[in-house]
Amino acid sequence: MVSPVESNSVPSGRVMIRPMAQDRGSIPARVTMPASGGDGGATPQVRYPIIDAIRRGEAVESRTHESVKLEDHVLQIRQFCLWYGAAQALHSIDMPVARGRVTALIGPSGCGKSTLLRSVNRLNDLIDGVHVKGEMILNGRPVYAHDVDVIDLRKRMGMVFQKPNPFPMSIYENVVYPLRIDGENRRSVLDAACERSLKAAAIWDEVKDRLSQSALGLSGGQQQRLCIARAIVADPEVLLLDEPCSALDPVATLRIEDLIHEISERYTVLIVTHNMQQAARVSDYTAFMYLGRLVEYGSTADIFQRPTLEETEDYVSGRFG
Amino acid sequence: MSVSRPSSTDRSEPSPAPVVISTRRTPLSARGEPAVWLLGLALCLCVTLVVALMSVIVREGLRTFWPRPIELVTLVGGEKLLGVPMQDESFDAADGEADAIESRRGASGLTEGAFGDDGRPTRRLYRVGNRDVGQEPFRWVTLANVVSIERPAAAVMLERQEWGVWIGVPRSIYRQEHIKVPASAGELQAAGVIDTESGSRGVERTLLGTESDGTRVVRQRTGLMGAPKDGVSFPSREAWALLDSLHEEATDRAARIKAIEKDDIGAINHDMESWRLRVRKAEMERDRAAADAGGTLGGALALPAWIGGLTVVLALAGLVVVLSRRTDHRTSLMRMVRPALLVVAGLVAAWCVLESPWSHRRVTDADVEIVKAQADAALGELQASYDKALGRIDELRTLDEQFRVEVVDARGRFAPVRQTAPDEPLMLSQIVRVVRPNDLNFAGKLGVYFSRWAEFLGGDPRDTNTAGGVFPVLFGTVSLTLLLSLLVVPMGVVAALYLREYAKQGLVTSVVRIAVNNLAGVPSIVYGVFGLGFFCYTMGQYIDQGPAAPALRFDWWLTLGGGALATIVAVCVAIMAKPMPGTPVRGVHRVMAFVAGACWLLAAGLGAAAVFRTPYFHGFFAERAPNPVFGTRGLLWASITLALMTLPVVIVATEEAIASVPRSMREGSYGCGASKWQTIRRIVLPGAMPGIMTGMILAMARGAGEVAPLMLVGAVKLAPDLPISASAPFVHLERSFMHLGFHIYDLGFQSPDSEAARPLVWTTTLLLIAVVATLNVAAIWLRGSLRSRMKTGVF
C-alpha cells in the first residue's frame, strides 16, 4: 500500500488566501512573542516554527507516523483542499484512516476538523459556494467524482452531529429512518434492525417500552445515543461523529464514550472533538490539525506521550491553544 | 465590622469609603407604568368593540324568530289596526300634528308611555303586513293618538308563500267546489244547511253560469265548521285543531306537488333534453366529418407518411431498448438520451394514432337517422309519462283549491288568493305557518321559534328571499370555502416549496416574492373581473366549445414538436448548467442556466398554444351551444378565483413555516442518506404542516367572507339547485350558487320588503359568522392535533 504522505511534493509556491478562521482563532500572544517575564518564568521561551509557518500561510509538511501507514485503510484523503467561496478552509490534507479503529481529529476552534469530517460524506455540498480539490477514496471508490451518487454515498456512512437532532417522530421511526428512505417497509426487518441498533447504542433498555413515543421527550444524552443508533442502523462503512458530546453533561458524555468503545469493535469511527482527554480516552489514532492543515498524525499513545513536534506536545498538554 | 467592598490594590486609604444609601427613585416613565396602562386601555377598547359587535349580532340574530304578540290598536278617529309592535322611539312631531298630540297629553285612558321621560311624544312601529291589499307593511303609530290596545287571542299571523305575512283574525274555513246542477234539479237554493256525521254544516251556493243545455255551473261552499261565513268561533280548541289539521294536509299536498314537479318532471325533462342533445351531437359530428379535408398531409401522401411515422416509432423504440442495455453512462447528460428519445417516439406515435387513415370513423346521415329514430321513440314514451305526471299534479291542485280560509284584518278585508282576485279567499296550501302568538304559552312559542329555525337552516328561500330558509346559501358558502382551501393549499405549498427549497435565492426570487406579496393587496373585485374574463369566458368556453380558432393540423403538430424539442433542450442545458459539486460556478454555467430558463419559457408557451389551438378537441358541451355550461359563472370558477386571491397568504405562511424547520433536522436527514425530496417530504413538510395550516385558516377566513368577486364569478340571488345532486355526474361544479355574504347584501338592499327582511339580515350575519368560526375552529383543531403529534414532551 502506498501511503500518500510519503510524497514530498508539498504544494507550495501558491499564494495562499488568508483563512478566515485566523481572525477567530484564540491564539495566545506568547505563541509568537517571547513570554513576558512576569509569571511562570520556568517556562523557556518557545517558538513554534510550524505553527508560525502555518499562520504565515506557508505550506508545511505534516508528520504522519509510520504506525498509521501500516494499517489497513478504509478511507484515503489525498491532497484535499476546500474553499468556502474565496476563503480556503482546508489545505492539502493527506490522511489515511485506519479500518476498524477510532480516529480522533483534534485542534483549536476553526481549524477545519468539522469541515474535513463533513467533506467525507459531502455534506458540504449543501452549502453554496463550496468547492474542493484533491481526492478522497472510500473503500476503493472515489468520493469526489463525476459519476458518484451522493445519496448512495451518504448511505454508506453514518453521521452524528454536535447537537442531538432526533426527528420529530416516534423513537422507532427515528431509528429506522435510514431504512425507510431506502424503501424498506417490511415490519419484521424494521423491528429487527431497530432493536439491534438500539441495543448497540446501549439505549434499548431505556426506550424499549416507549418506542412509539416522540423522540423529543428523551433527555439530551438519550437523544444523542438515539442519533447514534440511527447512524448505525444501516451498517455504515464509516461512522462520523462531529463533537458528539459537546452538548452533554459529564455523565452522559461518559456513557457516549463507552458506547464509542463498544461500537468501534464493529465500525470505523472518525470523531471530531475539542476535548483532549476525550480523544485520549476513546481513540486509537489522533490527528492534530491547525488552521486547515494537518500538523501531526499518529497513534493516540504516541501523540499524547511521545509526539515528534513540540507544537503537538504543548497543544495536548494545554500549554497553547 | 462594616461591609467591605472588594478593594483593589491601588487603593491605599486605610479607612473604608462611607456606605452611601441611594435615595433616588426610579422615575415612573422608566418603570413603564403609564405605558402599561396605555396598552391595557387599548386592548380593553379593542375587546369592548369586538364584544359589543358580537353581542349585538347575537342578540338581534337570535330573537328574529321569537313570536311577538299581535296588538289590536284603536286610534282616536276610531280606526283600528292589527299589528306586531317592533320598536318604540321618541320623535318631534311635525307642526300640523304637534297640537293634536299635545292636546292628548293628560287625557284619560292615555296609553302608557305615550310621552317619554323628556316629554317628547313616542311612536311605535307596527308590522301590519297585508301587503297584497295595498297596505304599507310597516306603520308608525303615535301612541298619544291611541285609545286602546288589546291583544285578541284569536289574532293570527299567516306566513305565506308569497306577499309576506298576513295579520288578521280567522273567520271561517270552508270547502269550495264547482258543481254542475242539471236543469231538472229545480230552483237553486242560495244557502242552506246540510247534516253530516260530525254535525250540521252551512252551505252557500252561487250561480256562475248556465250551459246551453240548461245545466248550471254552481260554486258551492260548505263550511267545515259551521257556516262558510262567520262559521268558526276562534279562539277555541276545536277551531285551532281543525285549522291545524287541515293546514297539515294542505302542506302535505303541496309537498307532494313539489316533489312530482322537481323529481318526476325534472327527470323527464332531463331525459328529453339529453335525447335532443344526442341528436344534435350526431348531426354536428356528421357536419364536421363532411367539412374535414383529410389528414395533415394530402390524401395521396397520407398512407406512405403514416407508414413512415410508424417506422420511426419502431426504430426509436429499438434504440431505447438497445440503450437501456448499456448501463455505464458516464454523465448525467448521457442518461437524458433515453427519456428524450422516448418523448420523440411518443410524439410520433401520437401522430400515428390521431392521423392514421382509419382513425376517423365518419358519422354519416344514416347514423344520424338511427339516432333520430331512437330519440323519437324515447321522446314519445317520455311525453306520455310527462302527461301522466301533469295529470297527478292537476288532481292534487284541484283538491288543494277547495280548501279556503278567510282571515280578516281590522278593516274586514280577508286575505285574497292572489292580488288580482280580492273576493276569493286564501287557499290553505298557500300558508306556510299559522302563528297565534296571543294564544300561545311559553312552550308553544318555543315550538314556533324552533320550527322557524328549522325552516331557516333546512329550507329553501321563498318570497324573493325575504322569508324561508337559507339551506342552499349555507351549502354554497361551505362548499365554496372547502373547495377553495382544497385548491389553494396545494398550489401555495408547491409554489412556496420551490421558492424556498429549490430556487436559487437571488434577484428573480426576490422579484417573485415581492410580486406575491403585492398580489395580497390587490382589491378583490379585480380578481373578480379577472376570474370572469379568464376563467369563465376563456377557460369555460374552451371546455364547452373547444378552441375558438383551432390551428391547421400541420401547424399544430409543428407547435407540439417545437414544444417537445424545447423541453428536451431545456432539460439538457439545465443539467449542463449545474456545476459539479465541489467546483466553483463559472460564467458559462450562468449563461446555460439562462438559456435553460428561456427554453422552459418557450416550451411552456408552445405547450399552452398547442393546448389552446388543438384541432382535435371540440369541447365537451358543443351540442348545447349557445347555452354555456362551464362558460359562465359557477362554483368552480368562483373557488379558483378566490384561491388565486388567497394564494399569497398561503405562500407567505408556508415559506415562513418551511424556513423555521431547523437546519439540524435537514442535515440529520441528509446525513442518513435521504435525498432532497425525501427530506422535504418526511422532515420539512411535516414540520411545516402547522404553519401551512395557519395559512389555510387565514385563506379560508378571507375567502369565506368575500362578496365582491363572487358577484362577478358565481354567486347569484337564487339558485335552489345545489352543486351536489342525485343525478349524474352528482357534482355540478359548473352551477352557480348562493353565498351568505351576497345573501346578506341581497336581503338588506335588494329585497322588495327590506324592512321585513331586516331581522333576517341579523340572523344571516350570525350564521355567516358561525360558519366561518366553525370552519376555523375545525382547522385550528386539526392543526393542534398535528402539532401535538409532532411534538410531545419537549420539555
CSV table of C-alpha atoms in Angstrom, one decimal, chain B residues 337-572:
chain,number,residue,atom,x,y,z
B,337,VAL,CA,-30.8,10.4,-24.0
B,338,ARG,CA,-33.3,7.7,-23.3
B,339,PRO,CA,-36.1,9.9,-22.0
B,340,ALA,CA,-35.5,12.3,-24.9
B,341,LEU,CA,-35.8,9.5,-27.4
B,342,LEU,CA,-39.0,8.3,-25.6
B,343,VAL,CA,-40.5,11.8,-25.9
B,344,VAL,CA,-39.8,12.0,-29.6
B,345,ALA,CA,-41.1,8.4,-30.1
B,346,GLY,CA,-44.2,9.3,-28.1
B,347,LEU,CA,-44.9,12.3,-30.2
B,348,VAL,CA,-44.6,10.4,-33.5
B,349,ALA,CA,-46.7,7.6,-32.0
B,350,ALA,CA,-49.4,10.1,-31.1
B,351,TRP,CA,-49.4,11.5,-34.6
B,352,CYS,CA,-49.7,7.9,-35.9
B,353,VAL,CA,-52.7,7.3,-33.7
B,354,LEU,CA,-54.5,10.5,-34.4
B,355,GLU,CA,-53.7,10.7,-38.1
B,356,SER,CA,-54.0,7.1,-39.1
B,357,PRO,CA,-56.1,6.6,-42.2
B,358,TRP,CA,-58.5,4.6,-40.2
B,359,SER,CA,-58.7,6.7,-37.1
B,360,HIS,CA,-61.7,8.8,-38.1
B,361,ARG,CA,-65.0,6.9,-38.2
B,362,ARG,CA,-67.1,9.1,-40.3
B,363,VAL,CA,-70.5,9.8,-39.0
B,364,THR,CA,-73.0,9.6,-41.9
B,365,ASP,CA,-76.6,10.6,-42.5
B,366,ALA,CA,-77.6,7.0,-41.8
B,367,ASP,CA,-76.1,7.1,-38.3
B,368,VAL,CA,-77.9,10.4,-37.6
B,369,GLU,CA,-81.2,8.8,-38.8
B,370,ILE,CA,-80.7,5.9,-36.4
B,371,VAL,CA,-80.2,8.2,-33.5
B,372,LYS,CA,-83.1,10.3,-34.5
B,373,ALA,CA,-85.4,7.3,-34.6
B,374,GLN,CA,-84.2,6.2,-31.2
B,375,ALA,CA,-84.8,9.7,-29.9
B,376,ASP,CA,-88.3,9.9,-31.3
B,377,ALA,CA,-89.3,6.6,-29.7
B,378,ALA,CA,-87.9,7.6,-26.3
B,379,LEU,CA,-89.4,11.1,-26.5
B,380,GLY,CA,-92.8,9.6,-27.2
B,381,GLU,CA,-92.6,7.5,-24.0
B,382,LEU,CA,-91.3,10.4,-22.0
B,383,GLN,CA,-94.1,12.6,-23.2
B,384,ALA,CA,-96.6,10.1,-22.1
B,385,SER,CA,-95.1,9.9,-18.6
B,386,TYR,CA,-94.9,13.7,-18.6
B,387,ASP,CA,-98.6,14.0,-19.2
B,388,LYS,CA,-99.3,11.4,-16.5
B,389,ALA,CA,-97.3,13.4,-14.0
B,390,LEU,CA,-99.1,16.6,-15.0
B,391,GLY,CA,-102.4,14.8,-14.5
B,392,ARG,CA,-101.4,13.8,-11.0
B,393,ILE,CA,-100.4,17.4,-10.3
B,394,ASP,CA,-103.7,18.7,-11.6
B,395,GLU,CA,-105.7,16.3,-9.4
B,396,LEU,CA,-103.8,17.5,-6.4
B,397,ARG,CA,-104.2,21.1,-7.3
B,398,THR,CA,-107.9,20.8,-7.8
B,399,LEU,CA,-108.2,19.3,-4.3
B,400,ASP,CA,-105.9,22.0,-3.0
B,401,GLU,CA,-108.1,24.8,-4.4
B,402,GLN,CA,-111.1,23.5,-2.5
B,403,PHE,CA,-109.8,24.4,1.0
B,404,ARG,CA,-110.1,28.0,1.8
B,405,VAL,CA,-109.7,30.1,4.9
B,406,GLU,CA,-111.0,33.6,5.5
B,407,VAL,CA,-108.7,35.6,7.7
B,408,VAL,CA,-109.9,39.2,8.1
B,409,ASP,CA,-107.9,42.2,9.1
B,410,ALA,CA,-109.0,45.1,11.3
B,411,ARG,CA,-110.9,46.6,8.3
B,412,GLY,CA,-112.8,43.5,7.4
B,413,ARG,CA,-110.8,42.5,4.4
B,414,PHE,CA,-109.8,38.9,4.1
B,415,ALA,CA,-106.6,37.6,2.6
B,416,PRO,CA,-107.1,37.0,-1.1
B,417,VAL,CA,-105.9,34.0,-3.0
B,418,ARG,CA,-104.0,36.4,-5.3
B,419,GLN,CA,-103.8,40.1,-5.6
B,420,THR,CA,-106.0,40.2,-8.7
B,421,ALA,CA,-108.8,38.2,-7.1
B,422,PRO,CA,-109.7,40.1,-3.9
B,423,ASP,CA,-113.0,38.3,-3.5
B,424,GLU,CA,-111.5,34.8,-3.5
B,425,PRO,CA,-110.1,33.9,-0.1
B,426,LEU,CA,-106.7,32.3,0.6
B,427,MET,CA,-106.1,28.6,-0.1
B,428,LEU,CA,-104.8,26.7,2.9
B,429,SER,CA,-101.9,25.4,0.9
B,430,GLN,CA,-100.6,29.0,0.4
B,431,ILE,CA,-99.9,29.3,4.1
B,432,VAL,CA,-96.6,28.1,5.4
B,433,ARG,CA,-97.2,28.6,9.1
B,434,VAL,CA,-100.0,29.9,11.2
B,435,VAL,CA,-98.7,31.7,14.3
B,436,ARG,CA,-101.2,32.7,17.0
B,437,PRO,CA,-98.8,34.4,19.5
B,438,ASN,CA,-101.5,35.8,21.8
B,439,ASP,CA,-102.9,32.4,22.4
B,440,LEU,CA,-99.6,30.5,23.0
B,441,ASN,CA,-97.9,29.7,26.2
B,442,PHE,CA,-94.1,29.7,26.5
B,443,ALA,CA,-93.8,26.1,25.3
B,444,GLY,CA,-95.9,26.9,22.3
B,445,LYS,CA,-93.8,30.0,21.5
B,446,LEU,CA,-90.7,27.9,21.9
B,447,GLY,CA,-92.2,25.4,19.4
B,448,VAL,CA,-92.8,28.2,16.8
B,449,TYR,CA,-89.3,29.5,17.5
B,450,PHE,CA,-87.6,26.2,16.7
B,451,SER,CA,-89.8,25.4,13.8
B,452,ARG,CA,-88.8,28.7,12.3
B,453,TRP,CA,-85.1,28.0,12.9
B,454,ALA,CA,-85.5,24.6,11.4
B,455,GLU,CA,-87.1,26.1,8.3
B,456,PHE,CA,-84.3,28.8,8.2
B,457,LEU,CA,-81.5,26.3,8.3
B,458,GLY,CA,-83.0,23.5,6.3
B,459,GLY,CA,-85.4,25.1,3.8
B,460,ASP,CA,-85.2,26.9,0.5
B,461,PRO,CA,-85.7,30.7,0.4
B,462,ARG,CA,-89.2,31.9,-0.7
B,463,ASP,CA,-91.0,35.1,-1.3
B,464,THR,CA,-88.0,36.7,-3.2
B,465,ASN,CA,-85.6,35.6,-0.5
B,466,THR,CA,-87.3,37.7,2.2
B,467,ALA,CA,-88.5,34.6,4.1
B,468,GLY,CA,-88.0,30.9,4.3
B,469,GLY,CA,-84.6,29.1,4.7
B,470,VAL,CA,-81.1,29.6,3.7
B,471,PHE,CA,-80.0,26.0,3.2
B,472,PRO,CA,-78.8,26.4,-0.4
B,473,VAL,CA,-77.0,29.5,0.8
B,474,LEU,CA,-75.3,27.7,3.6
B,475,PHE,CA,-74.4,24.8,1.4
B,476,GLY,CA,-73.0,27.1,-1.3
B,477,THR,CA,-70.9,29.0,1.2
B,478,VAL,CA,-69.5,25.9,2.9
B,479,SER,CA,-68.7,24.1,-0.4
B,480,LEU,CA,-67.1,27.2,-1.8
B,481,THR,CA,-64.9,27.6,1.2
B,482,LEU,CA,-63.9,23.9,1.3
B,483,LEU,CA,-63.2,23.8,-2.4
B,484,LEU,CA,-61.2,27.0,-2.2
B,485,SER,CA,-59.0,25.6,0.6
B,486,LEU,CA,-58.6,22.3,-1.3
B,487,LEU,CA,-57.3,24.3,-4.3
B,488,VAL,CA,-55.3,27.0,-2.6
B,489,VAL,CA,-53.2,24.8,-0.2
B,490,PRO,CA,-51.6,22.5,-2.8
B,491,MET,CA,-51.0,25.5,-5.1
B,492,GLY,CA,-49.5,27.6,-2.3
B,493,VAL,CA,-47.4,24.8,-0.8
B,494,VAL,CA,-45.9,23.8,-4.1
B,495,ALA,CA,-45.1,27.4,-5.0
B,496,ALA,CA,-43.6,28.1,-1.6
B,497,LEU,CA,-41.6,24.8,-1.6
B,498,TYR,CA,-40.0,25.7,-5.0
B,499,LEU,CA,-39.4,29.3,-4.0
B,500,ARG,CA,-37.7,28.3,-0.7
B,501,GLU,CA,-36.1,25.0,-1.3
B,502,TYR,CA,-35.2,24.7,-4.9
B,503,ALA,CA,-35.0,28.1,-6.4
B,504,LYS,CA,-31.6,29.8,-6.2
B,505,GLN,CA,-32.1,32.8,-3.9
B,506,GLY,CA,-31.4,35.9,-6.0
B,507,LEU,CA,-32.9,38.7,-7.9
B,508,VAL,CA,-35.6,36.6,-9.6
B,509,THR,CA,-36.8,35.0,-6.4
B,510,SER,CA,-36.9,38.4,-4.7
B,511,VAL,CA,-39.0,39.8,-7.5
B,512,VAL,CA,-41.3,36.8,-7.4
B,513,ARG,CA,-41.7,37.3,-3.6
B,514,ILE,CA,-42.4,41.0,-3.9
B,515,ALA,CA,-45.0,40.2,-6.6
B,516,VAL,CA,-46.7,37.6,-4.5
B,517,ASN,CA,-46.9,40.0,-1.5
B,518,ASN,CA,-48.3,42.7,-3.8
B,519,LEU,CA,-51.0,40.3,-5.0
B,520,ALA,CA,-52.3,40.2,-1.5
B,521,GLY,CA,-53.0,43.9,-1.7
B,522,VAL,CA,-54.9,43.8,-5.0
B,523,PRO,CA,-58.6,44.7,-4.4
B,524,SER,CA,-60.7,41.6,-4.5
B,525,ILE,CA,-63.0,43.0,-7.2
B,526,VAL,CA,-60.1,42.9,-9.6
B,527,TYR,CA,-59.8,39.2,-9.0
B,528,GLY,CA,-63.5,39.0,-9.8
B,529,VAL,CA,-63.1,40.8,-13.1
B,530,PHE,CA,-60.1,38.6,-13.9
B,531,GLY,CA,-61.9,35.4,-13.0
B,532,LEU,CA,-64.9,36.4,-15.1
B,533,GLY,CA,-62.8,37.2,-18.1
B,534,PHE,CA,-60.2,34.4,-17.9
B,535,PHE,CA,-61.8,31.5,-16.1
B,536,CYS,CA,-65.5,31.9,-17.1
B,537,TYR,CA,-65.2,33.3,-20.5
B,538,THR,CA,-61.9,31.9,-21.8
B,539,MET,CA,-61.3,28.6,-20.0
B,540,GLY,CA,-65.0,27.8,-19.6
B,541,GLN,CA,-65.7,28.5,-23.2
B,542,TYR,CA,-62.8,26.3,-24.2
B,543,ILE,CA,-64.2,23.5,-22.1
B,544,ASP,CA,-67.6,24.0,-23.6
B,545,GLN,CA,-66.9,24.6,-27.2
B,546,GLY,CA,-63.3,23.7,-27.8
B,547,PRO,CA,-60.8,26.2,-29.2
B,548,ALA,CA,-62.3,29.2,-30.8
B,549,ALA,CA,-59.7,29.3,-33.6
B,550,PRO,CA,-58.2,25.8,-34.0
B,551,ALA,CA,-54.8,25.7,-35.8
B,552,LEU,CA,-54.3,23.8,-39.0
B,553,ARG,CA,-53.2,20.3,-38.2
B,554,PHE,CA,-49.8,20.7,-39.8
B,555,ASP,CA,-49.1,23.9,-37.8
B,556,TRP,CA,-50.3,22.3,-34.7
B,557,TRP,CA,-48.0,19.3,-35.0
B,558,LEU,CA,-45.2,21.7,-35.7
B,559,THR,CA,-46.0,23.6,-32.5
B,560,LEU,CA,-46.2,20.4,-30.4
B,561,GLY,CA,-42.9,19.2,-31.9
B,562,GLY,CA,-41.3,22.6,-31.2
B,563,GLY,CA,-42.5,22.4,-27.6
B,564,ALA,CA,-41.1,18.9,-27.1
B,565,LEU,CA,-37.8,19.9,-28.6
B,566,ALA,CA,-37.6,23.0,-26.4
B,567,THR,CA,-38.3,20.8,-23.3
B,568,ILE,CA,-35.6,18.4,-24.2
B,569,VAL,CA,-33.1,21.2,-24.8
B,570,ALA,CA,-34.1,22.9,-21.6
B,571,VAL,CA,-33.6,19.7,-19.5
B,572,CYS,CA,-30.2,19.0,-21.2
